[in-house]
Amino acid sequence: MIFFPFNSIAYAMKIFLDTADLKDIRRAAEAGLIDGVTTNPTLLARASGGEDAKEIFRQIAEMVDGPVSAEVVGLDADTMLAEGRRLAALHPNIVIKVPLTEDGLKACRQLRSEDIGVNVTLCFSPTQALLAAKAGATFISPFVGRLDDISSDGMQLISQIRQIYDNYGMDTEILVASVRHPQHVVEAALMGADCATIPPKVLWQLMKHPLTDLGIEAFLEDWKSMGQEL
Ligand code: E4P
């Protein structure tokens, strides 16, 4: 019988990888560390090396067993809808990322009515998050690092959105974005965020502790002194 170690987890914070770099995505997916991927035009420009963006989305979606956010670039609702429908048709894992604007919310409502997943991005205030949930967003992406960058408190926004969504039983998932360091991830989990999207560098940092490395070194020294094999 195979022991499945996750039986007792009712619901844990999901971890998404915030990148379009296929090598990092493959590494994290193969280690079973991620539940999805988020991309944006900046991340694509960094990783694409001239390859067609739609092809990159398709490859990511094949690699990952979970939602893969692909962002529209149109600014009016009709263009967002046309782009969103084309992207959604690439793979069932694709979720459409729209900006938190009037047109973005309009497109969100329509895409959701067509049963297409939507991630409303570039959220910086609780009122924006409330409107996204009312438009039926699957995910809301509050950018905590960019708020911290301008001396605001990014994590306080997460706590406010959590309370508002809980007050009204809104099921839009809070996807903590613009994560800069492991402490953002700790606080997101303490506040009950549904997901955090994390750059590869921060994901690797989540696993590291100097005492783990020192402990392995000391155990191996002692094992070697026994001169045995397992
Ligand atoms: C989220 O979906 C965005 O891609 C991302 O988290 C933005 O992060 P940044 O502020 O580091 O660019």
mmCIF file of C-alpha atoms and ligand atoms in Angstrom:
data_model
loop_
_atom_site.group_PDB
_atom_site.id
_atom_site.type_symbol
_atom_site.label_atom_id
_atom_site.label_comp_id
_atom_site.label_asym_id
_atom_site.label_seq_id
_atom_site.Cartn_x
_atom_site.Cartn_y
_atom_site.Cartn_z
ATOM 1 C CA MET A 1 0.000 0.000 0.000
ATOM 2 C CA ILE A 2 1.325 3.466 -0.874
ATOM 3 C CA PHE A 3 1.222 5.956 1.980
ATOM 4 C CA PHE A 4 -0.198 9.259 0.751
ATOM 5 C CA PRO A 5 1.135 11.908 3.115
ATOM 6 C CA PHE A 6 -1.374 14.675 2.443
ATOM 7 C CA ASN A 7 -4.596 12.978 3.551
ATOM 8 C CA SER A 8 -4.972 15.096 6.652
ATOM 9 C CA ILE A 9 -4.624 18.489 4.909
ATOM 10 C CA ALA A 10 -8.127 19.871 4.409
ATOM 11 C CA TYR A 11 -6.976 23.058 2.704
ATOM 12 C CA ALA A 12 -3.510 24.589 2.589
ATOM 13 C CA MET A 13 -2.303 27.843 1.060
ATOM 14 C CA LYS A 14 -1.545 27.208 -2.594
ATOM 15 C CA ILE A 15 1.869 28.122 -3.912
ATOM 16 C CA PHE A 16 2.170 29.427 -7.464
ATOM 17 C CA LEU A 17 5.431 30.183 -9.238
ATOM 18 C CA ASP A 18 5.647 33.766 -10.516
ATOM 19 C CA THR A 19 7.707 33.345 -13.679
ATOM 20 C CA ALA A 20 7.651 32.392 -17.353
ATOM 21 C CA ASP A 21 11.007 30.614 -17.119
ATOM 22 C CA LEU A 22 10.359 27.037 -18.269
ATOM 23 C CA LYS A 23 13.452 25.622 -16.549
ATOM 24 C CA ASP A 24 12.416 26.947 -13.135
ATOM 25 C CA ILE A 25 8.808 25.857 -13.668
ATOM 26 C CA ARG A 26 9.882 22.331 -14.625
ATOM 27 C CA ARG A 27 12.178 22.081 -11.570
ATOM 28 C CA ALA A 28 9.468 23.256 -9.151
ATOM 29 C CA ALA A 29 6.744 21.119 -10.762
ATOM 30 C CA GLU A 30 8.899 17.993 -10.712
ATOM 31 C CA ALA A 31 9.593 18.524 -7.008
ATOM 32 C CA GLY A 32 5.825 18.781 -6.426
ATOM 33 C CA LEU A 33 6.250 22.242 -4.910
ATOM 34 C CA ILE A 34 3.767 24.290 -6.918
ATOM 35 C CA ASP A 35 0.027 24.394 -7.485
ATOM 36 C CA GLY A 36 0.069 26.787 -10.429
ATOM 37 C CA VAL A 37 1.955 29.538 -12.262
ATOM 38 C CA THR A 38 1.433 33.255 -12.806
ATOM 39 C CA THR A 39 2.992 35.247 -15.623
ATOM 40 C CA ASN A 40 2.825 38.843 -16.765
ATOM 41 C CA PRO A 41 4.155 40.649 -19.860
ATOM 42 C CA THR A 42 7.359 41.665 -18.041
ATOM 43 C CA LEU A 43 8.109 38.082 -16.976
ATOM 44 C CA LEU A 44 7.403 36.870 -20.527
ATOM 45 C CA ALA A 45 9.675 39.491 -22.092
ATOM 46 C CA ARG A 46 12.422 38.368 -19.696
ATOM 47 C CA ALA A 47 12.041 34.640 -20.435
ATOM 48 C CA SER A 48 10.777 34.318 -23.996
ATOM 49 C CA GLY A 49 13.996 34.759 -26.030
ATOM 50 C CA GLY A 50 11.774 35.641 -28.983
ATOM 51 C CA GLU A 51 9.563 32.529 -28.688
ATOM 52 C CA ASP A 52 5.824 32.991 -29.323
ATOM 53 C CA ALA A 53 4.064 33.871 -26.055
ATOM 54 C CA LYS A 54 1.107 31.584 -26.801
ATOM 55 C CA GLU A 55 3.493 28.674 -27.263
ATOM 56 C CA ILE A 56 5.118 29.461 -23.895
ATOM 57 C CA PHE A 57 1.692 29.513 -22.182
ATOM 58 C CA ARG A 58 0.868 26.161 -23.769
ATOM 59 C CA GLN A 59 4.119 24.606 -22.583
ATOM 60 C CA ILE A 60 3.694 25.945 -19.035
ATOM 61 C CA ALA A 61 0.117 24.671 -18.914
ATOM 62 C CA GLU A 62 1.297 21.209 -19.989
ATOM 63 C CA MET A 63 3.919 21.154 -17.242
ATOM 64 C CA VAL A 64 1.763 22.263 -14.336
ATOM 65 C CA ASP A 65 -1.257 20.594 -12.824
ATOM 66 C CA GLY A 66 -3.133 23.772 -11.870
ATOM 67 C CA PRO A 67 -4.050 27.279 -12.988
ATOM 68 C CA VAL A 68 -1.643 29.183 -15.249
ATOM 69 C CA SER A 69 -2.322 32.916 -15.472
ATOM 70 C CA ALA A 70 -1.908 34.491 -18.915
ATOM 71 C CA GLU A 71 -2.408 38.256 -19.095
ATOM 72 C CA VAL A 72 -4.323 40.230 -21.719
ATOM 73 C CA VAL A 73 -2.737 43.392 -23.093
ATOM 74 C CA GLY A 74 -5.794 45.142 -24.570
ATOM 75 C CA LEU A 75 -7.149 48.086 -22.600
ATOM 76 C CA ASP A 76 -10.805 48.027 -23.647
ATOM 77 C CA ALA A 77 -13.217 45.284 -22.605
ATOM 78 C CA ASP A 78 -13.879 44.021 -26.142
ATOM 79 C CA THR A 79 -10.182 43.545 -26.896
ATOM 80 C CA MET A 80 -9.627 41.920 -23.484
ATOM 81 C CA LEU A 81 -12.498 39.536 -24.204
ATOM 82 C CA ALA A 82 -11.174 38.575 -27.642
ATOM 83 C CA GLU A 83 -7.636 38.038 -26.247
ATOM 84 C CA GLY A 84 -8.958 36.227 -23.192
ATOM 85 C CA ARG A 85 -11.045 33.797 -25.243
ATOM 86 C CA ARG A 86 -8.073 33.056 -27.530
ATOM 87 C CA LEU A 87 -5.761 32.433 -24.559
ATOM 88 C CA ALA A 88 -8.321 30.288 -22.719
ATOM 89 C CA ALA A 89 -8.675 28.093 -25.811
ATOM 90 C CA LEU A 90 -4.957 27.205 -25.628
ATOM 91 C CA HIS A 91 -5.337 24.852 -22.647
ATOM 92 C CA PRO A 92 -7.887 24.096 -19.897
ATOM 93 C CA ASN A 93 -5.362 25.210 -17.217
ATOM 94 C CA ILE A 94 -5.202 28.771 -18.554
ATOM 95 C CA VAL A 95 -6.716 31.500 -16.375
ATOM 96 C CA ILE A 96 -7.081 34.981 -17.868
ATOM 97 C CA LYS A 97 -5.398 37.865 -16.096
ATOM 98 C CA VAL A 98 -7.120 41.235 -16.522
ATOM 99 C CA PRO A 99 -6.121 44.556 -14.941
ATOM 100 C CA LEU A 100 -8.236 46.105 -12.206
ATOM 101 C CA THR A 101 -9.908 48.780 -14.333
ATOM 102 C CA GLU A 102 -13.530 49.402 -15.270
ATOM 103 C CA ASP A 103 -12.993 47.573 -18.568
ATOM 104 C CA GLY A 104 -11.072 44.801 -16.807
ATOM 105 C CA LEU A 105 -13.985 44.195 -14.419
ATOM 106 C CA LYS A 106 -16.446 44.212 -17.320
ATOM 107 C CA ALA A 107 -14.336 41.636 -19.148
ATOM 108 C CA CYS A 108 -14.017 39.627 -15.933
ATOM 109 C CA ARG A 109 -17.785 39.386 -15.492
ATOM 110 C CA GLN A 110 -18.270 38.271 -19.108
ATOM 111 C CA LEU A 111 -15.416 35.726 -19.111
ATOM 112 C CA ARG A 112 -16.707 34.214 -15.867
ATOM 113 C CA SER A 113 -20.176 33.859 -17.398
ATOM 114 C CA GLU A 114 -18.469 31.800 -20.135
ATOM 115 C CA ASP A 115 -16.919 29.659 -17.401
ATOM 116 C CA ILE A 116 -13.403 30.982 -18.048
ATOM 117 C CA GLY A 117 -11.218 31.488 -14.928
ATOM 118 C CA VAL A 118 -10.138 35.085 -14.274
ATOM 119 C CA ASN A 119 -7.315 36.532 -12.184
ATOM 120 C CA VAL A 120 -7.856 40.262 -11.580
ATOM 121 C CA THR A 121 -4.405 41.776 -11.251
ATOM 122 C CA LEU A 122 -2.754 45.028 -10.146
ATOM 123 C CA CYS A 123 -4.926 45.323 -7.026
ATOM 124 C CA PHE A 124 -3.726 47.899 -4.494
ATOM 125 C CA SER A 125 -6.782 48.639 -2.318
ATOM 126 C CA PRO A 126 -9.589 46.849 -0.439
ATOM 127 C CA THR A 127 -12.271 48.586 -2.528
ATOM 128 C CA GLN A 128 -10.687 47.271 -5.725
ATOM 129 C CA ALA A 129 -10.704 43.768 -4.222
ATOM 130 C CA LEU A 130 -14.375 44.097 -3.242
ATOM 131 C CA LEU A 131 -15.341 45.104 -6.806
ATOM 132 C CA ALA A 132 -13.312 42.234 -8.302
ATOM 133 C CA ALA A 133 -15.113 39.708 -6.096
ATOM 134 C CA LYS A 134 -18.470 41.210 -7.074
ATOM 135 C CA ALA A 135 -17.443 40.817 -10.744
ATOM 136 C CA GLY A 136 -16.975 37.105 -10.047
ATOM 137 C CA ALA A 137 -13.146 37.001 -10.155
ATOM 138 C CA THR A 138 -11.658 33.560 -9.540
ATOM 139 C CA PHE A 139 -8.524 35.186 -8.076
ATOM 140 C CA ILE A 140 -7.652 38.676 -6.860
ATOM 141 C CA SER A 141 -3.949 39.596 -7.010
ATOM 142 C CA PRO A 142 -2.969 42.256 -4.450
ATOM 143 C CA PHE A 143 0.663 43.367 -5.059
ATOM 144 C CA VAL A 144 2.202 43.498 -1.575
ATOM 145 C CA GLY A 145 5.833 44.193 -2.548
ATOM 146 C CA ARG A 146 4.969 47.175 -4.733
ATOM 147 C CA LEU A 147 2.961 48.669 -1.831
ATOM 148 C CA ASP A 148 5.890 48.117 0.545
ATOM 149 C CA ASP A 149 8.117 49.810 -2.065
ATOM 150 C CA ILE A 150 6.169 53.061 -1.649
ATOM 151 C CA SER A 151 6.232 52.843 2.176
ATOM 152 C CA SER A 152 2.701 51.455 2.400
ATOM 153 C CA ASP A 153 1.884 48.189 4.227
ATOM 154 C CA GLY A 154 1.279 45.458 1.647
ATOM 155 C CA MET A 155 0.351 42.755 4.132
ATOM 156 C CA GLN A 156 -2.213 44.988 5.847
ATOM 157 C CA LEU A 157 -4.096 44.995 2.542
ATOM 158 C CA ILE A 158 -4.204 41.184 2.618
ATOM 159 C CA SER A 159 -5.661 41.206 6.110
ATOM 160 C CA GLN A 160 -8.333 43.746 5.079
ATOM 161 C CA ILE A 161 -9.331 41.766 1.983
ATOM 162 C CA ARG A 162 -9.471 38.531 4.031
ATOM 163 C CA GLN A 163 -11.883 40.161 6.475
ATOM 164 C CA ILE A 164 -14.093 41.671 3.750
ATOM 165 C CA TYR A 165 -14.329 38.398 1.804
ATOM 166 C CA ASP A 166 -15.051 36.436 4.996
ATOM 167 C CA ASN A 167 -17.741 38.949 6.074
ATOM 168 C CA TYR A 168 -19.735 38.186 2.946
ATOM 169 C CA GLY A 169 -18.690 34.610 2.153
ATOM 170 C CA MET A 170 -17.052 35.757 -1.113
ATOM 171 C CA ASP A 171 -15.220 32.870 -2.718
ATOM 172 C CA THR A 172 -12.737 34.859 -4.841
ATOM 173 C CA GLU A 173 -9.322 33.489 -3.863
ATOM 174 C CA ILE A 174 -6.766 35.917 -2.443
ATOM 175 C CA LEU A 175 -3.576 35.406 -4.449
ATOM 176 C CA VAL A 176 -0.795 37.332 -2.717
ATOM 177 C CA ALA A 177 1.435 38.757 -5.475
ATOM 178 C CA SER A 178 4.601 40.828 -5.802
ATOM 179 C CA VAL A 179 6.170 38.678 -3.101
ATOM 180 C CA ARG A 180 9.721 39.747 -2.296
ATOM 181 C CA HIS A 181 10.887 37.470 0.536
ATOM 182 C CA PRO A 182 9.921 34.433 2.684
ATOM 183 C CA GLN A 183 8.419 36.634 5.418
ATOM 184 C CA HIS A 184 5.691 37.730 2.971
ATOM 185 C CA VAL A 185 4.849 34.033 2.536
ATOM 186 C CA VAL A 186 4.755 33.393 6.291
ATOM 187 C CA GLU A 187 2.441 36.348 6.872
ATOM 188 C CA ALA A 188 0.223 35.375 3.937
ATOM 189 C CA ALA A 189 -0.277 31.905 5.442
ATOM 190 C CA LEU A 190 -0.868 33.331 8.944
ATOM 191 C CA MET A 191 -3.551 35.637 7.535
ATOM 192 C CA GLY A 192 -5.286 32.808 5.692
ATOM 193 C CA ALA A 193 -4.549 33.960 2.142
ATOM 194 C CA ASP A 194 -5.655 31.298 -0.356
ATOM 195 C CA CYS A 195 -2.525 31.429 -2.514
ATOM 196 C CA ALA A 196 0.801 33.202 -2.828
ATOM 197 C CA THR A 197 2.661 33.583 -6.090
ATOM 198 C CA ILE A 198 6.372 33.471 -5.522
ATOM 199 C CA PRO A 199 9.442 34.217 -7.665
ATOM 200 C CA PRO A 200 11.697 31.137 -8.085
ATOM 201 C CA LYS A 201 14.455 32.651 -5.926
ATOM 202 C CA VAL A 202 12.060 33.038 -2.989
ATOM 203 C CA LEU A 203 10.650 29.526 -3.494
ATOM 204 C CA TRP A 204 14.127 28.013 -3.130
ATOM 205 C CA GLN A 205 14.704 30.212 -0.054
ATOM 206 C CA LEU A 206 11.569 28.776 1.629
ATOM 207 C CA MET A 207 13.309 25.414 1.924
ATOM 208 C CA LYS A 208 16.689 26.596 3.137
ATOM 209 C CA HIS A 209 17.928 26.817 6.718
ATOM 210 C CA PRO A 210 21.607 26.914 7.751
ATOM 211 C CA LEU A 211 20.899 24.566 10.680
ATOM 212 C CA THR A 212 19.511 21.977 8.247
ATOM 213 C CA ASP A 213 22.759 22.085 6.236
ATOM 214 C CA LEU A 214 24.913 21.933 9.394
ATOM 215 C CA GLY A 215 22.803 19.082 10.764
ATOM 216 C CA ILE A 216 23.221 17.003 7.577
ATOM 217 C CA GLU A 217 26.965 17.619 7.620
ATOM 218 C CA ALA A 218 27.303 16.481 11.257
ATOM 219 C CA PHE A 219 25.099 13.388 10.781
ATOM 220 C CA LEU A 220 27.111 12.322 7.719
ATOM 221 C CA GLU A 221 30.419 12.724 9.603
ATOM 222 C CA ASP A 222 29.146 10.504 12.429
ATOM 223 C CA TRP A 223 27.711 7.951 9.982
ATOM 224 C CA LYS A 224 31.029 7.787 8.125
ATOM 225 C CA SER A 225 32.819 7.023 11.415
ATOM 226 C CA MET A 226 30.653 3.850 11.709
ATOM 227 C CA GLY A 227 32.007 2.481 8.392
ATOM 228 C CA GLN A 228 28.660 0.875 7.419
ATOM 229 C CA GLU A 229 26.318 0.920 4.398
ATOM 230 C CA LEU A 230 22.537 1.206 4.347
HETATM 231 C C1 E4P B 1 1.629 38.714 -10.124
HETATM 232 O O1 E4P B 1 0.879 38.003 -10.730
HETATM 233 C C2 E4P B 1 2.706 39.502 -10.748
HETATM 234 O O2 E4P B 1 3.185 38.780 -11.856
HETATM 235 C C3 E4P B 1 3.903 39.711 -9.859
HETATM 236 O O3 E4P B 1 3.725 39.127 -8.592
HETATM 237 C C4 E4P B 1 4.423 41.107 -9.843
HETATM 238 O O4 E4P B 1 5.543 41.152 -9.018
HETATM 239 P P1 E4P B 1 6.603 42.354 -9.031
HETATM 240 O O5 E4P B 1 6.029 43.491 -8.255
HETATM 241 O O6 E4P B 1 7.812 41.795 -8.352
HETATM 242 O O7 E4P B 1 6.851 42.703 -10.473
#
